[in-house]
Amino acid sequence: ERLSLSEHNAKSNDDTFCDSDERDSKIAPKQSKTVAKSQILNSGEMNCIIVEDLKLKGLPVSLCDLIGDMLDSVNGDLSNDESYQQVIDIRRDLQLMLDKPSKFLWNLDPKLSLRGLERNDEIYGRDDELASLRNCYHRSRSGNSVHAFLTGPSGTGKTLLARHFGDYVAADGGLFLSGKFDQLQRCRPFSAIADAFDEYCNVLVGSVGSEREVAVASLLRQALGHDAVHLMKMVPNLSMIMGDTQYNSDEHCVDAQERLQYLLCRFIEIIAYSTKQPVVLFLDDLQWADPASLAVITRLLLAPSSPRFLFVGSCRDDEMSENHPVWNMKETVEQTGVNTRIFELSSIDNNTVNSMISDLLCLFPRRTRRLADIIHLKTRGNPLFLSRLLVSLGENGLLRFSLSRRRWSWDEAKIRSLRTPDDVGKFLARSIENLSPVISDALCTLACFGGSIHLSVIEVLERDVGLRLTNSLESAATDGFLEKVDLGYRFSHDRVQEAAYNMLNSQDRAKRHLKYGLALCMRATLDDNNGMIFTAVGQVNRTGPEIIYSAEEKSLISASNFRAGRKAMGLSDFGSALKFFERGIDFLHNDHWDDDYEFSLEIFDCAAKCAYAIGDHEKLKLLSNQILVSARSFEGKLNVLCYTINLLCDASLLDKAIEKCTWLLSMLGVEFSWASSRDTTLILVEKMRSILSGHSNEFLLQYIKMKDHSKII
């Protein structure tokens, strides 16, 4: 097999490699030498006739072509790029026919479209990474988890690698939960985490009444109890598992964020216990994660009570600084002994590109080698760029399916000379520009909402804004720019969304965000749609008060931000809530304290509470001063005064806190006969603690409640 075919051909005295003419000459030595020479001179034509006869008899085209290439090689015709050079090459092709008959043996469907090439879900060049992820998964069974971070530029296949890993986990009986952060949907608290757990609950609801569903529901009720309501706000489908039981929602939890993190850890622990298998949580695009979500992830990684838990996150490390919150989170958990590992995904090499194109075109690697080298040079081995370029070549007729040869063919010279951008984003933008104006504009509209859009949002845009999107989005999905999902559409890749969004200039973006946001704000107000309110304010907040000319519009945006802030507080995301309240304040008109006093006091008070909750003392001071100056009554100032006292306690300024508290109580009509001091106060605190220790929680909860609302804080 190490000998080349030309060397075999040179051994003419070996009967094993003699052609038919030589065998005939040995049988009939008196035959004319002139006829033999004529037959040899026409061997190329004879080979073609033989191969075509084989095709007519129904043999697979690929097998016929292999025989033809072998005949060309045996006859010494090595000028053909498709002829064999060594016997080992023949063996490789035959092995591919055995291993992948659907690709390399059976005839291709003439109706095959290039769209099928683009949607190939196979993974190439990531075998080592996939094997390592599987090892991390099996280690999590014993509680020795090694949490993984997939890093690399956009388009290198991080999400596809995670998807294949998820298929392996599911096949092994494990649970694979996934969510995705979005740059334009960061205003929605815990978006990726909520989607991951909500989808699990949705799947579990589909098996309602099953042994597993009943067991999980029972465990959740026992473990979460009345606190389940706080988790239901984040994971709405959880209420479908736990039933319609109404729980008392305490909005004044001492540390609501800590409570939510604890509940999520318990949720994962229960899931892992009920399935008896590891739970894998994959979160995509961590570079866009909000601070509250990163805090939850940190808590999940540090939780000692979830031994069968594995976290996998992906991010574009080339777009992140060294001090990015994701890296700070990773360093924090590693300092406590948590094991993590980074998988760096880069561009794929020439051989991998050739394997990918060979599989896509269902042609042997030796046939696609030169094409693969050209494609690799133009795309620099970026899998996304490679896939889109192949589709573009097909659309321009440079890569086509030959009906006569029943296989893919291409114009190598034209492909080599083709001018292509050196960046996949620019290439995608040009591809979108080549679409019809209606489809291109629809993609730009969708891009304003991030990587995906819900059908309810499309309905509002069509009904209230007058857009015509459905048909265009269907066409874009057919063209491979979008994917249809259960309740909407999503871009086939982040870079497609970014390319469409970058086609809009800053002024056009602002106008679109404002127009879409106002329609959604109005609809969210009428329909009381919880999810839509975050989408609505996410749109209008990308504009500024300076471009709003209508007082009614300013009032609507301010009220919508207030409503979103209240919902974010209910989700224990005080950081996002503060941003909503601040944006709502930005849209208030100059005389708002006089014209809309109650709303002004409420939005400032909520903002101050959030500033205190996240420890932003400077903002708390600024907001408190506004209330202390503008509030019309002492009761209106009461909350911020309490926040100030708590702030003094947090700063260990107990003397000032006691002094402020004593003054506040005196304003409420509660006078003390003793002089307040640190020592006196501590003695009284210990005395009260001793009195309370003699009573159960049930007794205290049934005690007479305060009725003077002016003193209830």
C-alpha positions as a printed Julia matrix, in Angstrom:
713×3 Matrix{Float64}:
   0.0     0.0     0.0
   2.99    2.31    0.43
   3.75    1.98   -3.3
   2.19    4.55   -5.6
  -0.05    3.43   -8.42
   2.5     4.67  -10.95
   5.03    2.29   -9.41
   2.51   -0.52   -9.66
   1.92    0.42  -13.28
   5.66    0.28  -14.01
   5.73   -3.4   -13.02
   4.2    -4.52  -16.29
   5.6    -8.03  -15.87
   3.38   -8.52  -12.8
   0.14  -10.23  -13.9
  -1.63   -8.86  -10.84
  -1.5    -5.34  -12.25
  -1.8    -6.1   -15.96
  -4.64   -4.41  -17.8
  -7.14   -6.28  -19.92
  -5.16   -5.72  -23.12
  -2.06   -7.38  -21.64
  -4.08  -10.36  -20.45
  -5.67  -10.76  -23.87
  -2.25  -10.62  -25.55
  -1.04  -13.54  -23.41
  -4.09  -15.59  -24.29
  -3.97  -14.78  -28.01
  -0.34  -13.93  -28.87
  -1.03  -13.82  -32.61
  -3.41  -10.85  -32.26
  -2.39   -7.73  -34.16
  -0.18   -5.31  -32.26
  -1.84   -2.42  -34.14
  -5.22   -3.23  -32.61
  -3.69   -3.38  -29.12
  -2.1     0.01  -29.59
  -5.4     1.46  -30.77
  -7.13    0.11  -27.71
  -4.48    1.62  -25.41
  -4.7     4.99  -27.15
  -8.48    5.02  -26.59
  -8.3     3.78  -22.99
  -9.57    7.12  -21.63
 -12.67    6.92  -23.76
 -13.11    3.27  -22.87
 -12.95    4.13  -19.16
 -15.69    6.71  -19.55
 -17.89    4.18  -21.36
 -17.31    1.59  -18.66
 -18.12    4.04  -15.86
 -21.28    5.29  -17.57
 -22.42    1.7   -18.15
 -21.99    1.02  -14.46
 -24.09    4.07  -13.59
 -26.81    2.91  -15.96
 -26.88   -0.42  -14.16
 -27.76    1.4   -10.92
 -24.44    1.4    -9.1
 -23.96    4.4    -6.79
 -22.37    7.34   -8.55
 -19.63    7.66   -5.94
 -18.6     4.02   -6.44
 -18.59    4.46  -10.21
 -16.45    7.58   -9.91
 -14.05    5.71   -7.64
 -13.67    2.98  -10.25
 -13.13    5.58  -12.96
 -10.45    7.31  -10.93
  -8.74    3.99  -10.34
  -8.77    3.24  -14.1
  -7.29    6.65  -14.86
  -4.53    6.01  -12.36
  -3.77    2.47  -13.6
  -3.55    3.69  -17.19
  -0.96    6.24  -16.12
  -3.26    9.26  -16.45
  -2.16   11.13  -13.33
  -2.87   14.6   -14.7
  -6.42   14.47  -13.42
  -6.62   15.99   -9.93
  -9.23   13.39   -8.98
  -7.14   10.34   -9.91
  -5.51    8.31   -7.17
  -1.84    8.68   -6.36
  -1.51    5.86   -3.82
  -3.37    2.69   -2.96
  -3.87    3.94    0.61
  -6.07    6.7    -0.82
  -8.38    4.1    -2.3
  -8.63    2.32    1.02
  -9.52    5.6     2.8
 -12.34    6.32    0.37
 -13.71    2.79    0.63
 -13.63    3.05    4.41
 -15.59    6.3     4.26
 -18.22    4.53    2.17
 -18.52    1.91    4.87
 -18.49    4.35    7.8
 -20.76    7.02    6.29
 -22.76    5.45    3.47
 -25.42    8.18    3.5
 -22.76   10.74    2.66
 -20.2     8.92    0.58
 -21.95    5.89   -0.98
 -25.6     6.46   -1.79
 -26.66    8.88   -4.5
 -27.55   12.42   -3.4
 -31.0    13.86   -3.79
 -30.98   16.26   -6.78
 -33.33   18.51   -4.82
 -30.66   19.05   -2.16
 -30.46   22.73   -1.24
 -27.55   24.78    0.0
 -29.71   25.64    3.03
 -29.15   22.07    4.14
 -25.43   22.75    4.11
 -25.82   25.75    6.35
 -27.91   23.92    8.93
 -25.49   21.09    9.47
 -25.32   20.49   13.23
 -22.24   18.29   13.26
 -19.21   19.51   15.17
 -15.69   19.51   13.78
 -12.31   19.88   15.41
 -13.67   19.83   18.98
 -13.28   16.16   19.92
 -10.78   16.87   22.69
 -12.93   19.6    24.24
 -16.05   17.43   24.08
 -14.22   14.53   25.74
 -13.0    16.83   28.52
 -16.51   18.16   29.12
 -17.78   14.61   29.42
 -15.09   13.95   32.0
 -16.22   17.02   33.98
 -19.76   15.68   33.86
 -18.79   12.27   35.25
 -16.69   13.88   37.98
 -19.74   15.83   39.13
 -21.41   12.54   40.09
 -18.99   12.15   42.99
 -19.22   15.79   44.05
 -15.81   16.6    42.61
 -17.13   18.99   39.98
 -14.84   20.94   37.68
 -16.95   23.8    36.34
 -16.19   24.8    32.76
 -15.86   28.09   30.88
 -15.92   27.97   27.07
 -14.09   30.97   25.64
 -13.28   32.16   22.15
 -14.23   34.71   19.5
 -17.73   34.82   18.09
 -18.48   32.11   15.55
 -15.97   29.54   16.82
 -18.67   27.06   17.84
 -18.99   27.49   21.61
 -22.77   27.12   21.59
 -22.66   24.15   19.2
 -20.11   22.42   21.43
 -22.36   22.95   24.45
 -25.34   21.64   22.51
 -23.52   18.42   21.64
 -22.45   18.1    25.26
 -26.08   18.58   26.29
 -27.14   15.75   23.97
 -24.61   13.49   25.69
 -25.86   14.49   29.15
 -29.48   13.85   28.18
 -28.6    10.47   26.65
 -26.87    9.51   29.9
 -29.97   10.38   31.92
 -28.69   13.7    33.27
 -30.49   17.04   33.16
 -29.19   19.79   30.88
 -30.61   23.26   31.51
 -29.65   26.12   29.21
 -30.18   29.85   28.95
 -28.7    32.73   27.0
 -27.9    36.31   27.97
 -28.66   39.03   25.43
 -26.97   42.39   25.04
 -30.25   44.15   24.21
 -32.32   42.34   26.85
 -30.18   43.04   29.91
 -32.99   45.02   31.5
 -34.88   41.78   32.16
 -33.69   40.5    35.56
 -32.08   37.03   35.64
 -33.14   36.48   32.02
 -30.92   33.51   31.15
 -31.25   31.78   34.54
 -35.01   32.26   34.58
 -35.35   30.82   31.06
 -33.29   27.75   31.98
 -35.36   26.83   35.05
 -38.64   27.89   33.46
 -38.03   25.5    30.56
 -37.34   22.67   33.0
 -40.63   23.37   34.77
 -42.4    23.49   31.42
 -41.04   20.04   30.51
 -42.0    18.71   33.92
 -45.51   20.08   33.52
 -45.75   18.08   30.28
 -45.43   14.92   32.36
 -48.02   16.0    34.94
 -49.2    13.12   37.07
 -46.06   11.11   36.48
 -44.12    9.67   39.39
 -41.28   12.1    38.79
 -43.52   15.17   38.63
 -45.36   14.23   41.81
 -42.08   13.58   43.65
 -40.53   16.89   42.59
 -43.67   18.85   43.49
 -43.82   17.25   46.94
 -40.14   17.9    47.65
 -40.44   21.52   46.52
 -43.4    22.16   48.8
 -41.56   20.68   51.77
 -38.28   22.47   51.11
 -39.48   25.88   49.95
 -42.74   26.29   51.84
 -44.15   29.8    51.85
 -40.93   31.22   50.37
 -41.74   29.51   47.06
 -43.65   32.61   45.99
 -40.39   34.53   45.63
 -39.0    31.87   43.3
 -42.24   31.8    41.33
 -41.76   35.45   40.42
 -38.53   34.5    38.72
 -39.67   31.1    37.38
 -43.38   31.51   36.49
 -43.88   27.89   35.39
 -42.96   26.76   38.9
 -46.47   27.7    39.98
 -47.84   25.09   37.55
 -45.91   22.41   39.45
 -46.66   23.54   42.98
 -50.31   24.32   42.34
 -52.43   27.4    42.96
 -51.73   27.65   46.67
 -51.51   31.3    47.63
 -48.49   32.23   49.69
 -47.87   35.38   51.61
 -45.29   37.45   49.74
 -43.06   39.32   52.18
 -41.6    42.34   50.35
 -39.59   43.46   53.38
 -37.14   40.59   53.64
 -33.95   41.57   55.45
 -31.83   40.29   52.56
 -34.02   39.45   49.59
 -31.08   38.73   47.3
 -29.63   36.21   49.75
 -33.04   34.58   50.03
 -33.43   34.19   46.27
 -29.96   32.7    45.92
 -30.7    30.25   48.71
 -33.99   29.22   47.08
 -32.29   28.58   43.74
 -29.67   26.4    45.4
 -32.41   24.41   47.11
 -34.23   24.11   43.79
 -31.18   22.58   42.09
 -30.56   20.29   45.05
 -34.12   18.97   44.84
 -33.89   18.46   41.07
 -30.62   16.54   41.42
 -32.02   14.45   44.28
 -35.21   13.57   42.38
 -33.41   12.61   39.16
 -30.52   10.85   40.93
 -28.37   12.32   38.14
 -26.16   15.41   37.78
 -27.74   18.73   36.84
 -25.85   20.75   34.23
 -26.57   24.46   33.88
 -25.26   26.02   30.66
 -25.43   29.81   30.32
 -24.4    31.34   27.0
 -22.83   34.77   26.41
 -21.75   35.45   29.99
 -20.07   38.66   28.83
 -23.56   40.23   28.82
 -24.72   38.87   32.19
 -26.15   41.36   34.66
 -24.58   41.75   38.13
 -27.52   40.11   39.9
 -27.25   37.02   37.69
 -23.5    36.77   38.31
 -24.19   36.94   42.04
 -26.62   34.03   41.72
 -24.13   32.01   39.66
 -21.45   32.65   42.28
 -23.76   31.38   45.01
 -24.6    28.26   42.97
 -20.92   27.49   42.46
 -20.16   27.94   46.15
 -23.17   25.97   47.43
 -21.93   22.88   49.31
 -25.34   21.19   49.26
 -25.43   20.5    45.5
 -22.84   17.76   44.91
 -24.24   16.71   41.55
 -24.19   20.13   39.95
 -22.06   21.23   37.01
 -21.92   24.75   35.62
 -20.83   25.46   32.04
 -20.61   29.04   30.8
 -19.5    30.5    27.5
 -18.23   33.96   26.7
 -16.33   35.97   24.1
 -13.1    36.54   25.95
 -11.72   38.73   23.14
 -14.41   41.3    23.98
 -13.82   41.26   27.75
 -11.28   43.16   29.82
  -9.1    41.54   32.47
 -11.32   43.06   35.17
 -14.58   41.88   33.67
 -17.06   40.74   36.35
 -17.05   37.2    34.92
 -13.32   36.81   35.58
 -13.76   38.35   39.04
 -16.48   35.79   39.75
 -14.25   32.95   38.55
 -11.39   34.14   40.75
 -13.7    34.46   43.76
 -14.95   30.88   43.57
 -11.48   29.5    42.9
 -10.19   31.14   46.08
 -12.67   29.04   48.06
 -11.43   25.78   46.54
 -13.94   25.44   43.69
 -12.35   23.82   40.63
 -12.79   25.49   37.26
 -11.35   24.97   33.81
 -11.19   27.18   30.73
 -11.64   25.68   27.26
 -10.25   28.06   24.66
 -11.87   27.6    21.26
 -10.05   29.09   18.29
 -10.45   28.86   14.53
 -10.28   25.41   12.94
  -7.3    24.34   10.79
  -7.13   23.38    7.11
  -7.65   19.67    7.68
 -10.72   20.27    9.83
 -12.14   22.68    7.26
 -11.62   20.01    4.61
 -13.38   17.39    6.73
 -16.26   19.8     7.25
 -16.61   20.65    3.54
 -16.18   17.0     2.58
 -19.09   16.02    4.82
 -21.23   18.96    3.71
 -20.75   18.27    0.0
 -20.7    14.46    0.43
 -17.44   14.23   -1.5
 -14.24   12.44   -0.58
 -11.69   14.67    1.22
  -9.19   14.3    -1.62
 -11.71   15.94   -3.97
 -12.42   18.92   -1.68
  -8.85   19.6    -0.51
  -8.1    22.49   -2.88
 -11.52   24.07   -2.3
 -11.02   23.76    1.46
  -7.67   25.52    1.27
  -9.29   28.46   -0.54
 -12.2    28.64    1.93
  -9.86   28.44    4.92
  -7.77   31.28    3.55
 -10.8    33.5     3.06
 -12.55   32.71    6.38
  -9.46   32.16    8.55
 -11.09   28.99    9.81
 -14.1    30.63   11.46
 -16.89   28.0    11.3
 -19.72   30.56   11.07
 -17.95   32.5     8.32
 -17.25   29.24    6.47
 -20.88   28.12    6.57
 -22.23   31.46    5.36
 -19.63   31.72    2.61
 -20.6    28.31    1.22
 -24.23   29.43    1.06
 -23.18   32.64   -0.67
 -21.14   30.69   -3.22
 -24.21   28.6    -3.97
 -26.43   31.63   -4.38
 -23.96   33.12   -6.86
 -23.62   29.9    -8.85
 -19.99   29.31   -7.94
 -20.97   26.19   -5.99
 -23.72   24.16   -7.61
 -25.2    20.7    -7.76
 -24.45   19.07  -11.13
 -27.4    16.99  -12.31
 -25.3    15.24  -14.95
 -22.58   14.22  -12.5
 -25.0    13.96   -9.54
 -22.65   15.71   -7.18
 -21.49   19.16   -6.14
 -19.14   21.04   -8.44
 -17.53   24.48   -8.31
 -15.49   27.02  -10.24
 -12.21   27.03   -8.37
 -10.65   29.96  -10.26
 -13.62   32.27   -9.68
 -13.87   31.33   -6.0
 -10.17   32.03   -5.53
 -10.48   35.47   -7.15
 -13.68   36.36   -5.27
 -13.32   39.45   -3.08
 -14.67   38.81    0.42
 -14.49   40.91    3.61
 -11.94   39.78    6.19
 -14.55   39.92    8.97
 -17.62   37.72    9.33
 -19.69   40.67   10.57
 -19.04   42.67    7.4
 -19.75   39.62    5.28
 -23.09   39.05    7.04
 -24.02   42.72    6.65
 -23.39   42.5     2.93
 -25.49   39.33    2.73
 -28.39   41.09    4.48
 -28.08   44.07    2.15
 -28.45   41.74   -0.83
 -31.86   40.62    0.4
 -35.02   42.38   -0.7
 -35.53   45.73    1.1
 -38.61   44.42    2.89
 -36.82   41.39    4.36
 -33.7    43.41    5.19
 -35.78   46.02    7.04
 -37.65   43.3     8.93
 -34.32   41.88   10.13
 -33.23   45.35   11.26
 -36.5    45.69   13.19
 -36.01   42.32   14.84
 -32.38   43.2    15.65
 -33.58   46.11   17.79
 -34.96   43.55   20.25
 -31.82   41.44   20.54
 -31.31   37.83   19.58
 -34.97   36.78   19.7
 -38.49   38.15   19.64
 -41.75   36.83   21.07
 -44.86   36.47   18.94
 -46.77   38.79   21.29
 -44.29   41.56   20.5
 -44.64   40.95   16.76
 -48.42   41.21   17.13
 -48.11   44.61   18.84
 -45.72   45.9    16.18
 -48.07   44.81   13.41
 -51.28   45.96   15.07
 -50.22   49.19   16.79
 -47.19   50.33   14.76
 -48.43   49.2    11.36
 -45.46   47.03   10.44
 -45.8    43.97    8.2
 -43.34   41.46    9.57
 -44.67   37.91    9.45
 -44.12   37.12    5.77
 -40.69   38.78    5.76
 -39.58   36.9     8.85
 -40.75   33.64    7.28
 -38.64   34.39    4.21
 -35.64   35.31    6.38
 -36.02   31.98    8.19
 -36.09   30.17    4.85
 -32.9    32.02    3.86
 -31.2    30.84    7.05
 -30.91   34.19    8.83
 -33.56   33.29   11.43
 -34.83   30.18   13.2
 -38.45   29.61   14.11
 -39.0    28.67   17.74
 -42.15   27.74   19.61
 -43.26   31.27   20.44
 -41.35   33.48   18.06
 -38.14   33.86   16.07
 -34.48   34.04   16.9
 -31.42   34.89   14.86
 -29.43   31.91   13.65
 -26.37   33.44   15.3
 -25.49   36.48   17.41
 -23.34   37.87   14.64
 -26.31   37.91   12.27
 -28.24   40.03   14.77
 -25.27   42.31   15.31
 -24.76   42.73   11.58
 -28.42   43.72   11.07
 -28.35   46.11   14.05
 -25.12   47.76   12.9
 -26.73   48.56    9.56
 -28.8    51.21   11.38
 -27.22   54.55   12.19
 -27.57   55.96   15.7
 -30.41   58.31   14.78
 -32.43   55.58   13.07
 -31.87   53.27   16.04
 -33.14   55.87   18.5
 -36.28   56.53   16.43
 -37.05   52.84   16.11
 -36.47   52.1    19.8
 -38.74   55.0    20.76
 -41.55   54.09   18.35
 -41.51   50.41   19.26
 -41.09   51.09   22.97
 -44.02   53.52   23.21
 -46.35   51.02   21.52
 -45.22   48.25   23.86
 -45.51   50.47   26.95
 -49.1    51.27   26.08
 -49.94   47.65   25.36
 -48.24   46.45   28.57
 -50.34   48.95   30.52
 -53.58   47.73   28.93
 -52.84   44.01   29.04
 -50.84   43.93   32.3
 -48.25   41.77   30.55
 -45.43   41.16   33.02
 -42.87   40.06   30.46
 -43.68   42.79   27.95
 -43.05   45.63   30.42
 -39.33   44.76   30.55
 -39.19   44.57   26.75
 -40.98   47.92   26.5
 -38.72   49.87   28.85
 -35.71   48.17   27.31
 -36.66   49.91   24.08
 -37.52   53.4    25.31
 -34.57   53.52   27.71
 -32.22   53.33   24.73
 -33.42   56.79   23.8
 -33.11   59.96   25.88
 -35.57   62.47   27.36
 -34.19   65.13   25.04
 -35.86   63.58   21.97
 -39.25   63.19   23.65
 -41.51   66.16   22.91
 -44.85   64.99   24.25
 -45.67   65.37   27.95
 -47.94   62.32   27.66
 -45.11   60.24   26.26
 -42.77   61.31   29.06
 -45.41   60.43   31.63
 -45.99   57.02   30.03
 -42.27   56.2    29.97
 -41.76   57.33   33.55
 -44.73   55.25   34.77
 -43.55   52.21   32.79
 -40.07   52.42   34.31
 -41.63   52.68   37.77
 -43.68   49.58   37.1
 -40.65   47.69   35.8
 -38.69   48.78   38.86
 -41.34   47.46   41.22
 -41.34   44.11   39.42
 -37.54   43.97   39.57
 -37.74   44.58   43.31
 -40.14   41.66   43.55
 -37.47   39.57   41.84
 -34.89   40.78   44.4
 -32.86   42.47   41.64
 -32.42   45.84   43.33
 -29.62   46.89   40.99
 -31.83   46.7    37.91
 -34.74   48.18   39.84
 -32.64   51.23   40.76
 -31.79   51.78   37.09
 -35.47   51.65   36.17
 -36.39   54.15   38.87
 -33.57   56.48   37.85
 -34.72   56.39   34.22
 -38.26   57.04   35.36
 -37.02   60.08   37.31
 -35.15   61.29   34.22
 -38.42   61.5    32.29
 -40.26   63.51   34.98
 -40.96   67.09   33.98
 -39.49   70.02   35.9
 -42.52   70.71   38.16
 -43.24   67.09   39.0
 -43.13   67.64   42.8
 -45.96   70.15   42.47
 -47.98   68.53   39.67
 -47.59   64.86   40.57
 -46.48   64.8    44.2
 -47.62   61.29   45.18
 -45.96   59.59   42.21
 -42.77   61.64   42.65
 -42.54   60.7    46.34
 -43.14   57.02   45.59
 -40.57   56.7    42.79
 -37.89   58.57   44.76
 -38.62   56.5    47.87
 -38.31   53.22   45.92
 -35.09   54.4    44.33
 -33.67   55.25   47.75
 -34.62   51.83   49.09
 -32.84   50.1    46.19
 -29.76   52.28   46.62
 -29.6    51.23   50.26
 -30.15   47.56   49.36
 -27.17   47.46   46.99
 -24.99   49.61   49.25
 -24.77   52.64   46.95
 -24.44   55.2    49.71
 -23.79   58.18   47.45
 -26.99   57.68   45.48
 -28.91   57.05   48.69
 -27.69   60.37   50.03
 -28.69   62.26   46.88
 -32.14   60.66   46.69
 -32.77   61.13   50.41
 -31.91   64.83   50.21
 -34.46   65.27   47.41
 -37.16   63.68   49.55
 -36.21   65.54   52.73
 -36.4    68.84   50.85
 -39.56   68.16   48.83
 -41.73   65.91   51.06
 -44.79   67.73   52.4
 -45.07   65.78   55.66
 -42.93   64.0    58.2
 -44.51   60.69   57.18
 -43.21   61.27   53.65
 -39.66   61.53   55.03
 -39.93   58.58   57.39
 -38.65   55.82   55.09
 -35.49   57.62   54.0
 -34.74   58.53   57.6
 -34.88   54.83   58.45
 -32.59   54.02   55.52
 -30.16   56.59   56.87
 -30.19   55.0    60.33
 -29.55   51.58   58.82
 -26.72   53.06   56.8
 -25.1    54.44   59.96
 -25.37   51.01   61.58
 -23.78   49.35   58.55
 -20.91   51.82   58.83
 -20.51   50.94   62.57
 -21.41   54.51   63.54
 -23.64   53.27   66.36
 -23.58   56.46   68.43
 -24.89   58.52   65.52
 -27.39   55.81   64.64
 -28.74   55.74   68.22
 -28.96   59.51   68.33
 -30.8    59.62   64.99
 -33.12   56.8    66.02
 -33.99   58.45   69.35
 -34.81   61.7    67.58
 -36.95   59.85   65.03
 -38.91   58.05   67.75
 -39.5    61.33   69.57
 -40.96   62.77   66.35
 -43.34   59.81   66.35
 -44.39   60.61   69.93
 -42.24   58.0    71.65
 -40.2    59.65   74.42
 -37.54   58.02   76.6
 -37.01   58.94   80.26
 -33.34   57.99   80.04
 -30.47   59.51   78.19
 -29.62   57.43   75.15
 -26.09   56.16   74.8
 -24.33   53.16   73.32
 -24.05   51.34   76.68
 -27.64   52.02   77.7
 -28.98   50.95   74.31
 -26.98   47.71   74.27
 -28.28   46.82   77.72
 -31.87   47.38   76.59
 -31.31   45.37   73.4
 -30.03   42.4    75.41
 -32.97   42.72   77.81
 -35.46   42.67   74.93
 -33.66   39.72   73.33
 -34.0    37.8    76.6
 -37.73   38.57   76.78
 -38.31   37.45   73.19
 -36.36   34.22   73.64
 -39.08   32.99   76.02
 -41.69   33.01   73.25
 -42.07   30.87   70.16
 -42.3    32.28   66.67
 -45.93   31.17   66.47
 -46.77   33.17   69.62
 -45.06   36.29   68.32
 -46.81   36.03   64.94
 -50.19   35.93   66.71
 -49.37   38.9    68.92
 -51.34   42.11   68.64
 -50.34   43.93   65.47
 -49.59   47.64   65.23
 -52.4    49.69   63.77
 -50.83   53.14   63.64
 -49.6    53.23   60.05
 -47.61   56.37   60.71
 -45.28   54.28   62.88
 -45.11   51.15   60.71
 -41.93   51.14   58.67
